[in-house]
Amino acid sequence: MPFMEGLAYDETDHTWTTNEETFQKLVRIMRQECAFPDTASGVYLLATDESVVFLRGVNSVETDGETRVNAYTVFEIGSVTKTFTAAAVLQLWEQGKLNLDDPLGKYFPEYEKGAEITIRQLLHMQSGLRREFFPDEALEKDPVLMKKYYTDGFSDEELLAALFEAELGFVPGTKYEYSNVNYTLLAMIIEKVTGESYGVYIREHIFSVCEMEHSYCMEPGKLTSVPESVLEGTYPFDFEDVFPTGYMSDLRTARGAGDIYSCAADLLSFDRALTSGKLLSQESLDEMFNTEGGYGCGWMKVGRREPAYLHSGGTPSYMSHNLYCQTKRYGNLYLIILNPTVRNPSHAESIMKDLLMNY
């Protein structure tokens, strides 16, 4: 595979690594963290702007039942989608097609509280809107509603009607609170501004620019990974009744917030294009990585040393992590972890913590 050209392959643990001496400490960290088959599964990639440092597919195969997961295996990336949505909004801001201080009411005039909330507040999770279009407790207690929400789908009109009837959780702009709704509303705004569907915009203006040939937006059925069953007791209902395929089959309610499928190689292409200025201007990047309020635009600041930013994602059967570090020794570092399971989230956290403490 082209992605692995120039790397050394160790068939004992199916690992691809660089031979460059500069990166051997990082290689050792990654080898150690991926050496536990009871906790590790999926694809683990560490790279810089110029080099792939470490790549391993662990304890999982593709849908053909034989091919080990690899740099091109397609996973659900969940909320890592938000970074793409934020990039799209900032592109439109650069083009003068919207203003970050535009009120929500400009795009949804029927919303009485729309004058109080801005696009900037949606991007930075400071809107006061609740986490989901329907209250979390309602979804958790009602399997029929949960199934309709994630598989059968609601119309935009139904989603907005439910949201517009709800009270705000706090005065917009006064605090940070994570909300999937914020980013689905941003996807709807992208559609209103461009006249294109959100999926088409992302494919034409981000995937294409970044040469992401194994990535899909709003296109269920493109997975080449196999989701493991979720932990028993994770959900207060029979998981298979709600998610018979093991994953979401209708992504309208996750549009802009968790609807993208991608692979490690493509996510690296996106990260490199983003940080190099290929997708956004420096002014937009400054806005994107401004985490003073607790959340940037699709990124959260982590670690205490050199600047590091993360967004993770979780779906009913998948977990994903996209970590970007600015280091003096190695330049930009990118860690991408794609797991076909919701088991052992502390495993990925351990890798990131170890990396952040030792680079």
Short mmCIF file of C-alpha atoms in Angstrom, two decimals:
data_model
loop_
_atom_site.label_atom_id
_atom_site.label_comp_id
_atom_site.label_asym_id
_atom_site.label_seq_id
_atom_site.Cartn_x
_atom_site.Cartn_y
_atom_site.Cartn_z
CA MET A 1 0.00 0.00 0.00
CA PRO A 2 1.40 3.47 -0.90
CA PHE A 3 0.83 4.78 2.61
CA MET A 4 3.41 2.34 4.01
CA GLU A 5 6.18 3.03 1.49
CA GLY A 6 9.53 3.63 3.16
CA LEU A 7 8.45 2.04 6.46
CA ALA A 8 9.90 -1.07 8.06
CA TYR A 9 7.47 -3.95 8.61
CA ASP A 10 7.67 -6.29 11.59
CA GLU A 11 5.60 -9.37 10.84
CA THR A 12 5.71 -10.59 14.46
CA ASP A 13 3.27 -7.88 15.52
CA HIS A 14 2.16 -6.55 12.11
CA THR A 15 3.63 -3.13 12.79
CA TRP A 16 4.97 -0.54 10.35
CA THR A 17 7.52 1.91 11.75
CA THR A 18 10.06 4.47 10.61
CA ASN A 19 13.74 3.62 10.86
CA GLU A 20 14.70 7.23 11.61
CA GLU A 21 16.56 7.34 14.92
CA THR A 22 14.91 10.64 15.88
CA PHE A 23 11.55 8.93 16.34
CA GLN A 24 12.55 5.70 18.09
CA LYS A 25 11.41 6.89 21.51
CA LEU A 26 7.95 7.51 20.08
CA VAL A 27 8.00 4.12 18.36
CA ARG A 28 8.75 2.43 21.69
CA ILE A 29 5.88 4.25 23.37
CA MET A 30 3.44 3.16 20.68
CA ARG A 31 4.69 -0.45 20.64
CA GLN A 32 4.30 -0.69 24.41
CA GLU A 33 0.80 0.76 24.41
CA CYS A 34 -0.43 -1.48 21.58
CA ALA A 35 0.98 -4.69 23.07
CA PHE A 36 -2.13 -5.59 25.08
CA PRO A 37 -4.61 -7.58 22.93
CA ASP A 38 -7.25 -7.51 25.66
CA THR A 39 -7.51 -3.72 25.45
CA ALA A 40 -6.11 -2.76 22.04
CA SER A 41 -8.15 -3.10 18.86
CA GLY A 42 -8.42 -1.11 15.65
CA VAL A 43 -5.91 1.15 13.91
CA TYR A 44 -3.17 3.20 15.60
CA LEU A 45 -1.29 5.83 13.61
CA LEU A 46 1.37 8.32 14.70
CA ALA A 47 2.86 10.73 12.16
CA THR A 48 4.50 14.10 11.57
CA ASP A 49 4.02 16.49 8.66
CA GLU A 50 6.62 14.58 6.64
CA SER A 51 6.72 11.05 8.02
CA VAL A 52 4.65 8.17 9.31
CA VAL A 53 6.22 7.13 12.62
CA PHE A 54 4.05 4.17 13.62
CA LEU A 55 1.15 2.23 12.12
CA ARG A 56 -0.51 -0.89 13.41
CA GLY A 57 -3.81 -2.71 12.90
CA VAL A 58 -4.64 -4.64 16.06
CA ASN A 59 -7.01 -7.47 16.93
CA SER A 60 -9.58 -6.71 14.20
CA VAL A 61 -10.32 -7.54 10.56
CA GLU A 62 -12.32 -5.95 7.76
CA THR A 63 -15.74 -7.00 6.51
CA ASP A 64 -14.23 -9.71 4.28
CA GLY A 65 -13.30 -11.56 7.46
CA GLU A 66 -9.64 -11.84 6.48
CA THR A 67 -7.97 -8.47 5.85
CA ARG A 68 -6.35 -6.99 8.96
CA VAL A 69 -7.54 -3.45 9.65
CA ASN A 70 -5.11 -0.93 8.19
CA ALA A 71 -4.57 2.71 7.22
CA TYR A 72 -7.41 2.55 4.67
CA THR A 73 -10.04 0.70 6.75
CA VAL A 74 -13.18 2.83 7.07
CA PHE A 75 -14.61 3.46 10.55
CA GLU A 76 -17.34 5.65 11.99
CA ILE A 77 -15.46 8.63 13.45
CA GLY A 78 -18.37 10.06 15.44
CA SER A 79 -17.80 13.51 16.87
CA VAL A 80 -14.46 13.99 15.12
CA THR A 81 -16.91 15.03 12.38
CA LYS A 82 -17.27 18.34 14.24
CA THR A 83 -13.77 19.41 13.18
CA PHE A 84 -14.84 19.08 9.53
CA THR A 85 -18.05 21.03 10.13
CA ALA A 86 -16.13 23.81 11.85
CA ALA A 87 -13.67 23.97 8.95
CA ALA A 88 -16.56 24.27 6.48
CA VAL A 89 -18.16 27.12 8.45
CA LEU A 90 -14.84 28.96 8.69
CA GLN A 91 -14.33 28.56 4.92
CA LEU A 92 -17.70 30.25 4.34
CA TRP A 93 -16.72 32.99 6.81
CA GLU A 94 -13.52 33.64 4.81
CA GLN A 95 -15.59 33.87 1.63
CA GLY A 96 -17.94 36.43 3.21
CA LYS A 97 -20.94 34.14 2.89
CA LEU A 98 -21.71 34.31 6.60
CA ASN A 99 -20.55 36.19 9.68
CA LEU A 100 -19.56 34.42 12.88
CA ASP A 101 -21.62 36.96 14.80
CA ASP A 102 -24.74 36.30 12.73
CA PRO A 103 -27.65 35.43 15.04
CA LEU A 104 -29.29 32.05 14.70
CA GLY A 105 -32.54 33.88 13.99
CA LYS A 106 -31.15 35.00 10.62
CA TYR A 107 -31.28 31.40 9.44
CA PHE A 108 -34.19 30.15 11.57
CA PRO A 109 -36.53 33.17 11.83
CA GLU A 110 -39.23 31.05 13.46
CA TYR A 111 -37.02 30.50 16.51
CA GLU A 112 -37.98 33.03 19.20
CA LYS A 113 -34.65 32.75 21.02
CA GLY A 114 -32.66 32.87 17.78
CA ALA A 115 -31.63 36.49 18.29
CA GLU A 116 -29.72 35.51 21.45
CA ILE A 117 -27.41 32.88 19.88
CA THR A 118 -24.64 33.43 17.33
CA ILE A 119 -22.78 31.16 14.94
CA ARG A 120 -19.62 31.77 16.96
CA GLN A 121 -21.38 30.49 20.09
CA LEU A 122 -22.49 27.36 18.24
CA LEU A 123 -18.92 26.72 17.11
CA HIS A 124 -17.52 27.17 20.62
CA MET A 125 -20.31 25.23 22.42
CA GLN A 126 -21.57 28.31 24.25
CA SER A 127 -25.13 28.47 22.92
CA GLY A 128 -27.16 27.24 25.90
CA LEU A 129 -28.88 24.67 23.66
CA ARG A 130 -29.30 21.17 25.06
CA ARG A 131 -27.08 18.25 24.04
CA GLU A 132 -29.60 16.49 21.75
CA PHE A 133 -32.75 17.62 19.95
CA PHE A 134 -34.69 15.47 22.41
CA PRO A 135 -33.68 15.38 26.11
CA ASP A 136 -31.08 12.71 26.88
CA GLU A 137 -33.30 11.17 29.53
CA ALA A 138 -36.15 10.82 27.04
CA LEU A 139 -33.93 9.00 24.55
CA GLU A 140 -32.47 6.73 27.22
CA LYS A 141 -35.88 5.73 28.60
CA ASP A 142 -37.64 5.21 25.27
CA PRO A 143 -36.12 2.62 22.89
CA VAL A 144 -38.71 3.47 20.22
CA LEU A 145 -37.71 7.13 20.28
CA MET A 146 -34.02 6.15 20.38
CA LYS A 147 -34.40 3.92 17.33
CA LYS A 148 -36.26 6.60 15.39
CA TYR A 149 -33.66 9.17 16.39
CA TYR A 150 -30.65 7.15 15.25
CA THR A 151 -31.95 4.77 12.58
CA ASP A 152 -35.36 5.61 11.12
CA GLY A 153 -34.83 9.35 11.28
CA PHE A 154 -36.77 12.54 11.93
CA SER A 155 -37.31 15.33 9.43
CA ASP A 156 -35.51 18.62 10.03
CA GLU A 157 -38.87 20.19 10.77
CA GLU A 158 -39.55 17.66 13.54
CA LEU A 159 -36.10 18.13 15.04
CA LEU A 160 -36.32 21.92 15.02
CA ALA A 161 -39.84 21.95 16.44
CA ALA A 162 -38.69 19.85 19.40
CA LEU A 163 -35.66 22.07 19.96
CA PHE A 164 -37.44 25.41 19.64
CA GLU A 165 -39.93 24.46 22.36
CA ALA A 166 -37.14 23.85 24.89
CA GLU A 167 -35.73 26.36 27.34
CA LEU A 168 -32.07 27.36 27.12
CA GLY A 169 -29.81 25.79 29.71
CA PHE A 170 -27.91 29.04 30.31
CA VAL A 171 -27.50 32.53 28.89
CA PRO A 172 -25.67 32.18 25.54
CA GLY A 173 -22.01 33.15 25.69
CA THR A 174 -21.67 32.78 29.46
CA LYS A 175 -20.29 29.22 29.69
CA TYR A 176 -19.27 26.09 27.79
CA GLU A 177 -21.46 23.00 27.54
CA TYR A 178 -20.99 20.30 24.91
CA SER A 179 -23.91 19.94 22.50
CA ASN A 180 -24.35 17.84 19.37
CA VAL A 181 -27.27 20.09 18.42
CA ASN A 182 -24.89 23.05 17.91
CA TYR A 183 -23.10 21.29 15.09
CA THR A 184 -26.18 19.87 13.40
CA LEU A 185 -27.53 23.43 13.30
CA LEU A 186 -24.22 24.53 11.75
CA ALA A 187 -24.65 21.84 9.08
CA MET A 188 -28.14 23.17 8.36
CA ILE A 189 -26.72 26.70 8.08
CA ILE A 190 -24.08 25.46 5.62
CA GLU A 191 -26.92 24.08 3.50
CA LYS A 192 -28.89 27.32 3.67
CA VAL A 193 -25.85 29.45 2.75
CA THR A 194 -24.53 27.28 -0.09
CA GLY A 195 -27.69 25.71 -1.50
CA GLU A 196 -25.87 22.35 -1.33
CA SER A 197 -26.46 19.43 0.99
CA TYR A 198 -24.01 19.22 3.86
CA GLY A 199 -22.64 15.94 2.51
CA VAL A 200 -21.98 17.38 -0.94
CA TYR A 201 -20.25 20.45 0.50
CA ILE A 202 -17.93 18.37 2.69
CA ARG A 203 -17.05 16.05 -0.21
CA GLU A 204 -16.34 18.86 -2.69
CA HIS A 205 -14.64 21.42 -0.46
CA ILE A 206 -12.83 19.28 2.12
CA PHE A 207 -12.50 15.64 1.08
CA SER A 208 -11.55 16.58 -2.48
CA VAL A 209 -9.06 19.27 -1.42
CA CYS A 210 -7.41 16.88 1.02
CA GLU A 211 -7.46 13.94 -1.42
CA MET A 212 -9.46 11.86 1.05
CA GLU A 213 -10.48 9.00 -1.21
CA HIS A 214 -11.76 6.66 1.50
CA SER A 215 -14.03 9.08 3.37
CA TYR A 216 -17.80 9.48 3.22
CA CYS A 217 -20.32 11.95 4.59
CA MET A 218 -23.99 11.10 5.11
CA GLU A 219 -23.47 7.80 3.31
CA PRO A 220 -24.34 4.81 5.51
CA GLY A 221 -23.09 1.45 4.35
CA LYS A 222 -19.53 2.51 3.50
CA LEU A 223 -17.85 0.90 6.51
CA THR A 224 -15.14 -1.67 5.85
CA SER A 225 -14.46 -2.22 9.57
CA VAL A 226 -16.53 -4.62 11.68
CA PRO A 227 -18.00 -3.20 14.90
CA GLU A 228 -17.68 -5.30 18.01
CA SER A 229 -20.73 -5.76 20.20
CA VAL A 230 -21.15 -3.10 22.84
CA LEU A 231 -20.69 -3.80 26.52
CA GLU A 232 -23.72 -5.44 28.05
CA GLY A 233 -25.51 -2.94 30.23
CA THR A 234 -24.18 0.10 28.36
CA TYR A 235 -27.69 1.02 27.24
CA PRO A 236 -30.95 0.74 29.23
CA PHE A 237 -32.60 -1.25 26.40
CA ASP A 238 -31.87 -4.16 24.11
CA PHE A 239 -29.09 -2.77 21.92
CA GLU A 240 -29.79 -5.14 19.01
CA ASP A 241 -33.43 -4.03 18.85
CA VAL A 242 -32.38 -0.42 18.36
CA PHE A 243 -29.16 -0.95 16.40
CA PRO A 244 -29.59 -4.30 14.59
CA THR A 245 -26.57 -3.63 12.34
CA GLY A 246 -24.33 -2.56 15.20
CA TYR A 247 -24.12 1.01 13.93
CA MET A 248 -26.28 3.96 12.93
CA SER A 249 -28.10 3.48 9.62
CA ASP A 250 -29.66 6.93 9.31
CA LEU A 251 -27.42 9.89 10.08
CA ARG A 252 -29.73 12.85 9.57
CA THR A 253 -29.83 13.56 13.30
CA ALA A 254 -26.03 13.31 13.47
CA ARG A 255 -25.48 15.59 10.47
CA GLY A 256 -22.52 17.87 11.13
CA ALA A 257 -21.99 16.33 14.56
CA GLY A 258 -21.16 12.67 13.92
CA ASP A 259 -21.99 11.49 10.41
CA ILE A 260 -18.58 11.03 8.73
CA TYR A 261 -16.90 7.71 7.94
CA SER A 262 -13.15 7.80 7.37
CA CYS A 263 -9.83 5.98 7.74
CA ALA A 264 -6.54 6.78 9.45
CA ALA A 265 -4.73 7.71 6.22
CA ASP A 266 -7.45 10.18 5.24
CA LEU A 267 -7.66 11.74 8.69
CA LEU A 268 -3.93 12.34 8.57
CA SER A 269 -4.35 14.03 5.17
CA PHE A 270 -7.04 16.26 6.67
CA ASP A 271 -4.94 17.17 9.71
CA ARG A 272 -1.90 18.02 7.59
CA ALA A 273 -3.97 20.11 5.17
CA LEU A 274 -5.64 21.93 8.03
CA THR A 275 -2.49 22.86 9.94
CA SER A 276 -0.55 23.79 6.78
CA GLY A 277 -3.11 26.39 5.71
CA LYS A 278 -4.37 24.40 2.72
CA LEU A 279 -7.95 24.52 4.00
CA LEU A 280 -8.08 27.69 6.11
CA SER A 281 -6.34 31.03 6.56
CA GLN A 282 -4.30 31.79 9.67
CA GLU A 283 -7.12 33.98 11.00
CA SER A 284 -9.52 31.07 10.74
CA LEU A 285 -7.03 28.71 12.37
CA ASP A 286 -6.62 31.16 15.24
CA GLU A 287 -10.39 31.06 15.72
CA MET A 288 -10.48 27.26 15.41
CA PHE A 289 -7.83 26.68 18.10
CA ASN A 290 -9.07 29.39 20.46
CA THR A 291 -10.05 27.22 23.42
CA GLU A 292 -10.15 29.94 26.07
CA GLY A 293 -13.85 29.30 26.68
CA GLY A 294 -13.33 25.56 27.05
CA TYR A 295 -13.85 24.49 23.44
CA GLY A 296 -12.39 25.71 20.16
CA CYS A 297 -14.02 24.98 16.82
CA GLY A 298 -13.94 21.20 16.72
CA TRP A 299 -10.96 20.94 19.10
CA MET A 300 -10.28 20.85 22.85
CA LYS A 301 -6.92 21.74 24.39
CA VAL A 302 -5.23 18.95 26.36
CA GLY A 303 -1.92 18.46 28.18
CA ARG A 304 0.20 20.94 30.09
CA ARG A 305 3.29 21.18 27.94
CA GLU A 306 3.51 22.30 24.33
CA PRO A 307 0.18 23.03 22.60
CA ALA A 308 -1.91 19.89 22.02
CA TYR A 309 -5.49 19.65 20.77
CA LEU A 310 -7.90 16.73 20.68
CA HIS A 311 -11.30 15.70 19.50
CA SER A 312 -12.71 12.29 20.26
CA GLY A 313 -15.80 10.60 18.92
CA GLY A 314 -18.11 7.86 20.08
CA THR A 315 -20.99 6.10 18.32
CA PRO A 316 -22.92 3.07 19.56
CA SER A 317 -20.13 0.71 18.41
CA TYR A 318 -17.07 2.87 17.63
CA MET A 319 -14.58 5.19 19.30
CA SER A 320 -12.15 7.58 17.61
CA HIS A 321 -9.45 10.01 18.70
CA ASN A 322 -7.67 12.68 16.68
CA LEU A 323 -4.80 14.35 18.56
CA TYR A 324 -2.68 17.21 17.18
CA CYS A 325 0.47 18.32 19.05
CA GLN A 326 2.84 21.20 18.30
CA THR A 327 6.29 20.12 19.48
CA LYS A 328 9.73 21.73 19.34
CA ARG A 329 11.55 18.45 18.76
CA TYR A 330 9.35 16.75 16.17
CA GLY A 331 7.30 19.58 14.69
CA ASN A 332 3.62 18.73 14.36
CA LEU A 333 2.63 15.32 15.68
CA TYR A 334 -0.65 13.61 14.79
CA LEU A 335 -2.03 10.63 16.71
CA ILE A 336 -5.08 8.91 15.22
CA ILE A 337 -6.79 6.00 16.98
CA LEU A 338 -9.81 4.27 15.43
CA ASN A 339 -11.45 1.58 17.55
CA PRO A 340 -14.29 -0.70 16.38
CA THR A 341 -15.55 -0.94 19.94
CA VAL A 342 -16.64 1.12 22.92
CA ARG A 343 -14.65 -1.13 25.26
CA ASN A 344 -11.71 0.17 27.26
CA PRO A 345 -11.79 3.92 26.53
CA SER A 346 -9.01 4.28 29.11
CA HIS A 347 -6.65 2.47 26.70
CA ALA A 348 -6.65 5.36 24.21
CA GLU A 349 -6.41 7.82 27.08
CA SER A 350 -3.33 5.98 28.34
CA ILE A 351 -1.64 6.24 24.93
CA MET A 352 -2.33 9.96 24.67
CA LYS A 353 -1.20 10.64 28.22
CA ASP A 354 2.03 8.66 27.70
CA LEU A 355 2.72 10.44 24.44
CA LEU A 356 2.04 13.91 25.84
CA MET A 357 4.36 13.24 28.80
CA ASN A 358 7.24 11.94 26.70
CA TYR A 359 7.47 13.79 23.41
#
